Amino acid sequence: MDALTLPELLYFSFIIIISYAVRGSAGFGGVTVPLLAWVMSLKIVVPLVTFLGLLSSFVILRNNLHHVRWPALWRVMPYCVIGVLIGLYFFKTLDAHTLARALGVFVTIYGTYSLWLTWRPAFNLKIPLWLATPTAGTLAGFVGTIFGSMAGMFFAIYLDLQKFDKATFRATVAAILFGLGIFRGLGYAVIGNYDRETLTTCLLAVPVMLVGVWVGNRIHANLNDVAFKRLVAIILIASGLPLLWR
């Protein structure tokens, strides 16, 4: 954090507030890492986002634990652990530049796909739960470990197949991300990524994150789903493309 200029520090605070307002309103979010990667190394950003994700999920669950569908959580968590272990290997071995480019490719493709879906007629995905559960869990564990905040979209697909209502969806995805965050956080600690600089950044970011979650909680009941999805998709595309040339 000491290396950030004042404009970069203001940018950092703004992104944290916006990102966790998104997470507070929907239960998950995926824009934090690619946007912060502009001013910080992914080797700091990813453990930071894991730490903040744990706290934000706890805040969401504090008053919404009764909405969690526990069977959906227990079914997917073992596969998340497998994905985390695979992701930790690549996170340890790949350099920050390679991770940034890989993240750019990933979020640009996903952002484009998400934006396209907002203009497509609704359709019912015929994916059996026995196939969706291990696929979503393993991919979420792997991608979340490599890219920090991108796991939620896989859980969103997994839960959407089960047709949960809005409150149940939000609480359950937050609970799953909380469990995944514990595994990832322990993994980063084991491979030495929570050094003094990262821990200092985490502590300084907590008050800003809490502001974002508070804002998100206030707008949760009044979301315009289509506009919200388009905004997130555009942000993903806008943040992913420049990372390709970092």
mmCIF file with all atom_site columns, C-alpha atoms in Angstrom, residues 103-204:
data_model
loop_
_atom_site.group_PDB
_atom_site.id
_atom_site.type_symbol
_atom_site.label_atom_id
_atom_site.label_alt_id
_atom_site.label_comp_id
_atom_site.label_asym_id
_atom_site.label_entity_id
_atom_site.label_seq_id
_atom_site.pdbx_PDB_ins_code
_atom_site.Cartn_x
_atom_site.Cartn_y
_atom_site.Cartn_z
_atom_site.occupancy
_atom_site.B_iso_or_equiv
_atom_site.pdbx_formal_charge
_atom_site.auth_seq_id
_atom_site.auth_comp_id
_atom_site.auth_asym_id
_atom_site.auth_atom_id
_atom_site.pdbx_PDB_model_num
ATOM 1   C CA . LEU A 1 103 ? -7.295  -13.323 -16.129 1.00 0.00 ? 103 LEU A CA 1
ATOM 2   C CA . GLY A 1 104 ? -7.734  -10.856 -19.006 1.00 0.00 ? 104 GLY A CA 1
ATOM 3   C CA . VAL A 1 105 ? -8.657  -13.655 -21.403 1.00 0.00 ? 105 VAL A CA 1
ATOM 4   C CA . PHE A 1 106 ? -11.003 -15.253 -18.921 1.00 0.00 ? 106 PHE A CA 1
ATOM 5   C CA . VAL A 1 107 ? -12.984 -12.186 -17.863 1.00 0.00 ? 107 VAL A CA 1
ATOM 6   C CA . THR A 1 108 ? -13.220 -10.797 -21.417 1.00 0.00 ? 108 THR A CA 1
ATOM 7   C CA . ILE A 1 109 ? -14.744 -14.026 -22.720 1.00 0.00 ? 109 ILE A CA 1
ATOM 8   C CA . TYR A 1 110 ? -17.068 -14.374 -19.758 1.00 0.00 ? 110 TYR A CA 1
ATOM 9   C CA . GLY A 1 111 ? -18.085 -10.686 -19.842 1.00 0.00 ? 111 GLY A CA 1
ATOM 10  C CA . THR A 1 112 ? -18.914 -10.934 -23.541 1.00 0.00 ? 112 THR A CA 1
ATOM 11  C CA . TYR A 1 113 ? -20.913 -14.109 -22.942 1.00 0.00 ? 113 TYR A CA 1
ATOM 12  C CA . SER A 1 114 ? -22.802 -12.535 -20.000 1.00 0.00 ? 114 SER A CA 1
ATOM 13  C CA . LEU A 1 115 ? -23.673 -9.450  -22.037 1.00 0.00 ? 115 LEU A CA 1
ATOM 14  C CA . TRP A 1 116 ? -24.887 -11.605 -24.930 1.00 0.00 ? 116 TRP A CA 1
ATOM 15  C CA . LEU A 1 117 ? -27.171 -13.553 -22.593 1.00 0.00 ? 117 LEU A CA 1
ATOM 16  C CA . THR A 1 118 ? -29.005 -10.371 -21.525 1.00 0.00 ? 118 THR A CA 1
ATOM 17  C CA . TRP A 1 119 ? -30.333 -9.996  -25.088 1.00 0.00 ? 119 TRP A CA 1
ATOM 18  C CA . ARG A 1 120 ? -31.181 -13.636 -25.625 1.00 0.00 ? 120 ARG A CA 1
ATOM 19  C CA . PRO A 1 121 ? -34.651 -15.077 -24.895 1.00 0.00 ? 121 PRO A CA 1
ATOM 20  C CA . ALA A 1 122 ? -34.790 -16.960 -21.639 1.00 0.00 ? 122 ALA A CA 1
ATOM 21  C CA . PHE A 1 123 ? -34.220 -20.674 -21.942 1.00 0.00 ? 123 PHE A CA 1
ATOM 22  C CA . ASN A 1 124 ? -34.106 -23.597 -19.559 1.00 0.00 ? 124 ASN A CA 1
ATOM 23  C CA . LEU A 1 125 ? -30.683 -25.225 -19.285 1.00 0.00 ? 125 LEU A CA 1
ATOM 24  C CA . LYS A 1 126 ? -30.985 -29.011 -19.365 1.00 0.00 ? 126 LYS A CA 1
ATOM 25  C CA . ILE A 1 127 ? -27.899 -29.752 -17.255 1.00 0.00 ? 127 ILE A CA 1
ATOM 26  C CA . PRO A 1 128 ? -28.393 -32.606 -14.769 1.00 0.00 ? 128 PRO A CA 1
ATOM 27  C CA . LEU A 1 129 ? -27.462 -31.769 -11.196 1.00 0.00 ? 129 LEU A CA 1
ATOM 28  C CA . TRP A 1 130 ? -25.165 -34.807 -10.935 1.00 0.00 ? 130 TRP A CA 1
ATOM 29  C CA . LEU A 1 131 ? -23.046 -33.257 -13.702 1.00 0.00 ? 131 LEU A CA 1
ATOM 30  C CA . ALA A 1 132 ? -23.379 -29.593 -12.687 1.00 0.00 ? 132 ALA A CA 1
ATOM 31  C CA . THR A 1 133 ? -22.312 -30.164 -9.063  1.00 0.00 ? 133 THR A CA 1
ATOM 32  C CA . PRO A 1 134 ? -18.784 -31.586 -9.607  1.00 0.00 ? 134 PRO A CA 1
ATOM 33  C CA . THR A 1 135 ? -18.179 -29.352 -12.627 1.00 0.00 ? 135 THR A CA 1
ATOM 34  C CA . ALA A 1 136 ? -19.203 -26.116 -10.878 1.00 0.00 ? 136 ALA A CA 1
ATOM 35  C CA . GLY A 1 137 ? -17.414 -27.030 -7.646  1.00 0.00 ? 137 GLY A CA 1
ATOM 36  C CA . THR A 1 138 ? -14.091 -27.986 -9.235  1.00 0.00 ? 138 THR A CA 1
ATOM 37  C CA . LEU A 1 139 ? -14.035 -25.048 -11.665 1.00 0.00 ? 139 LEU A CA 1
ATOM 38  C CA . ALA A 1 140 ? -15.039 -22.601 -8.921  1.00 0.00 ? 140 ALA A CA 1
ATOM 39  C CA . GLY A 1 141 ? -12.292 -23.868 -6.625  1.00 0.00 ? 141 GLY A CA 1
ATOM 40  C CA . PHE A 1 142 ? -9.679  -23.701 -9.383  1.00 0.00 ? 142 PHE A CA 1
ATOM 41  C CA . VAL A 1 143 ? -10.674 -20.369 -10.938 1.00 0.00 ? 143 VAL A CA 1
ATOM 42  C CA . GLY A 1 144 ? -11.344 -18.763 -7.552  1.00 0.00 ? 144 GLY A CA 1
ATOM 43  C CA . THR A 1 145 ? -7.883  -19.749 -6.312  1.00 0.00 ? 145 THR A CA 1
ATOM 44  C CA . ILE A 1 146 ? -6.137  -18.455 -9.430  1.00 0.00 ? 146 ILE A CA 1
ATOM 45  C CA . PHE A 1 147 ? -8.198  -15.301 -9.972  1.00 0.00 ? 147 PHE A CA 1
ATOM 46  C CA . GLY A 1 148 ? -9.524  -14.496 -6.505  1.00 0.00 ? 148 GLY A CA 1
ATOM 47  C CA . SER A 1 149 ? -13.093 -13.341 -7.055  1.00 0.00 ? 149 SER A CA 1
ATOM 48  C CA . MET A 1 150 ? -14.297 -15.218 -10.123 1.00 0.00 ? 150 MET A CA 1
ATOM 49  C CA . ALA A 1 151 ? -15.703 -18.335 -8.441  1.00 0.00 ? 151 ALA A CA 1
ATOM 50  C CA . GLY A 1 152 ? -19.174 -16.920 -7.798  1.00 0.00 ? 152 GLY A CA 1
ATOM 51  C CA . MET A 1 153 ? -20.354 -17.257 -11.385 1.00 0.00 ? 153 MET A CA 1
ATOM 52  C CA . PHE A 1 154 ? -19.984 -21.052 -11.309 1.00 0.00 ? 154 PHE A CA 1
ATOM 53  C CA . PHE A 1 155 ? -21.957 -21.249 -8.085  1.00 0.00 ? 155 PHE A CA 1
ATOM 54  C CA . ALA A 1 156 ? -24.542 -18.908 -9.603  1.00 0.00 ? 156 ALA A CA 1
ATOM 55  C CA . ILE A 1 157 ? -25.077 -21.366 -12.469 1.00 0.00 ? 157 ILE A CA 1
ATOM 56  C CA . TYR A 1 158 ? -25.187 -24.296 -10.043 1.00 0.00 ? 158 TYR A CA 1
ATOM 57  C CA . LEU A 1 159 ? -27.793 -22.641 -7.803  1.00 0.00 ? 159 LEU A CA 1
ATOM 58  C CA . ASP A 1 160 ? -29.802 -21.230 -10.701 1.00 0.00 ? 160 ASP A CA 1
ATOM 59  C CA . LEU A 1 161 ? -30.401 -24.770 -11.934 1.00 0.00 ? 161 LEU A CA 1
ATOM 60  C CA . GLN A 1 162 ? -32.141 -25.468 -8.622  1.00 0.00 ? 162 GLN A CA 1
ATOM 61  C CA . LYS A 1 163 ? -34.535 -22.503 -9.070  1.00 0.00 ? 163 LYS A CA 1
ATOM 62  C CA . PHE A 1 164 ? -34.021 -20.956 -5.631  1.00 0.00 ? 164 PHE A CA 1
ATOM 63  C CA . ASP A 1 165 ? -35.721 -17.692 -4.765  1.00 0.00 ? 165 ASP A CA 1
ATOM 64  C CA . LYS A 1 166 ? -33.693 -14.499 -4.493  1.00 0.00 ? 166 LYS A CA 1
ATOM 65  C CA . ALA A 1 167 ? -33.107 -14.586 -0.723  1.00 0.00 ? 167 ALA A CA 1
ATOM 66  C CA . THR A 1 168 ? -32.178 -18.278 -0.724  1.00 0.00 ? 168 THR A CA 1
ATOM 67  C CA . PHE A 1 169 ? -29.858 -17.829 -3.701  1.00 0.00 ? 169 PHE A CA 1
ATOM 68  C CA . ARG A 1 170 ? -28.025 -14.893 -2.097  1.00 0.00 ? 170 ARG A CA 1
ATOM 69  C CA . ALA A 1 171 ? -27.584 -16.567 1.281   1.00 0.00 ? 171 ALA A CA 1
ATOM 70  C CA . THR A 1 172 ? -26.560 -19.942 -0.131  1.00 0.00 ? 172 THR A CA 1
ATOM 71  C CA . VAL A 1 173 ? -23.987 -18.550 -2.568  1.00 0.00 ? 173 VAL A CA 1
ATOM 72  C CA . ALA A 1 174 ? -22.538 -16.411 0.235   1.00 0.00 ? 174 ALA A CA 1
ATOM 73  C CA . ALA A 1 175 ? -22.287 -19.496 2.470   1.00 0.00 ? 175 ALA A CA 1
ATOM 74  C CA . ILE A 1 176 ? -20.585 -21.540 -0.267  1.00 0.00 ? 176 ILE A CA 1
ATOM 75  C CA . LEU A 1 177 ? -18.127 -18.704 -0.955  1.00 0.00 ? 177 LEU A CA 1
ATOM 76  C CA . PHE A 1 178 ? -17.432 -18.459 2.773   1.00 0.00 ? 178 PHE A CA 1
ATOM 77  C CA . GLY A 1 179 ? -16.513 -22.154 2.891   1.00 0.00 ? 179 GLY A CA 1
ATOM 78  C CA . LEU A 1 180 ? -14.420 -21.865 -0.274  1.00 0.00 ? 180 LEU A CA 1
ATOM 79  C CA . GLY A 1 181 ? -12.693 -18.784 1.156   1.00 0.00 ? 181 GLY A CA 1
ATOM 80  C CA . ILE A 1 182 ? -11.593 -20.729 4.224   1.00 0.00 ? 182 ILE A CA 1
ATOM 81  C CA . PHE A 1 183 ? -9.921  -23.398 2.084   1.00 0.00 ? 183 PHE A CA 1
ATOM 82  C CA . ARG A 1 184 ? -8.295  -20.844 -0.200  1.00 0.00 ? 184 ARG A CA 1
ATOM 83  C CA . GLY A 1 185 ? -7.129  -18.656 2.667   1.00 0.00 ? 185 GLY A CA 1
ATOM 84  C CA . LEU A 1 186 ? -5.485  -21.608 4.408   1.00 0.00 ? 186 LEU A CA 1
ATOM 85  C CA . GLY A 1 187 ? -3.850  -22.583 1.124   1.00 0.00 ? 187 GLY A CA 1
ATOM 86  C CA . TYR A 1 188 ? -2.405  -19.099 0.536   1.00 0.00 ? 188 TYR A CA 1
ATOM 87  C CA . ALA A 1 189 ? -1.099  -19.071 4.108   1.00 0.00 ? 189 ALA A CA 1
ATOM 88  C CA . VAL A 1 190 ? 0.622   -22.436 3.616   1.00 0.00 ? 190 VAL A CA 1
ATOM 89  C CA . ILE A 1 191 ? 2.423   -21.285 0.443   1.00 0.00 ? 191 ILE A CA 1
ATOM 90  C CA . GLY A 1 192 ? 3.447   -18.003 2.113   1.00 0.00 ? 192 GLY A CA 1
ATOM 91  C CA . ASN A 1 193 ? 1.283   -15.445 0.312   1.00 0.00 ? 193 ASN A CA 1
ATOM 92  C CA . TYR A 1 194 ? 0.037   -13.706 3.464   1.00 0.00 ? 194 TYR A CA 1
ATOM 93  C CA . ASP A 1 195 ? 3.222   -11.760 4.074   1.00 0.00 ? 195 ASP A CA 1
ATOM 94  C CA . ARG A 1 196 ? 3.434   -8.474  5.971   1.00 0.00 ? 196 ARG A CA 1
ATOM 95  C CA . GLU A 1 197 ? 2.534   -6.311  2.954   1.00 0.00 ? 197 GLU A CA 1
ATOM 96  C CA . THR A 1 198 ? -0.530  -8.389  2.109   1.00 0.00 ? 198 THR A CA 1
ATOM 97  C CA . LEU A 1 199 ? -1.761  -8.491  5.717   1.00 0.00 ? 199 LEU A CA 1
ATOM 98  C CA . THR A 1 200 ? -1.349  -4.717  6.057   1.00 0.00 ? 200 THR A CA 1
ATOM 99  C CA . THR A 1 201 ? -3.326  -4.194  2.855   1.00 0.00 ? 201 THR A CA 1
ATOM 100 C CA . CYS A 1 202 ? -6.064  -6.526  4.132   1.00 0.00 ? 202 CYS A CA 1
ATOM 101 C CA . LEU A 1 203 ? -6.450  -4.636  7.404   1.00 0.00 ? 203 LEU A CA 1
ATOM 102 C CA . LEU A 1 204 ? -6.547  -1.235  5.708   1.00 0.00 ? 204 LEU A CA 1
#
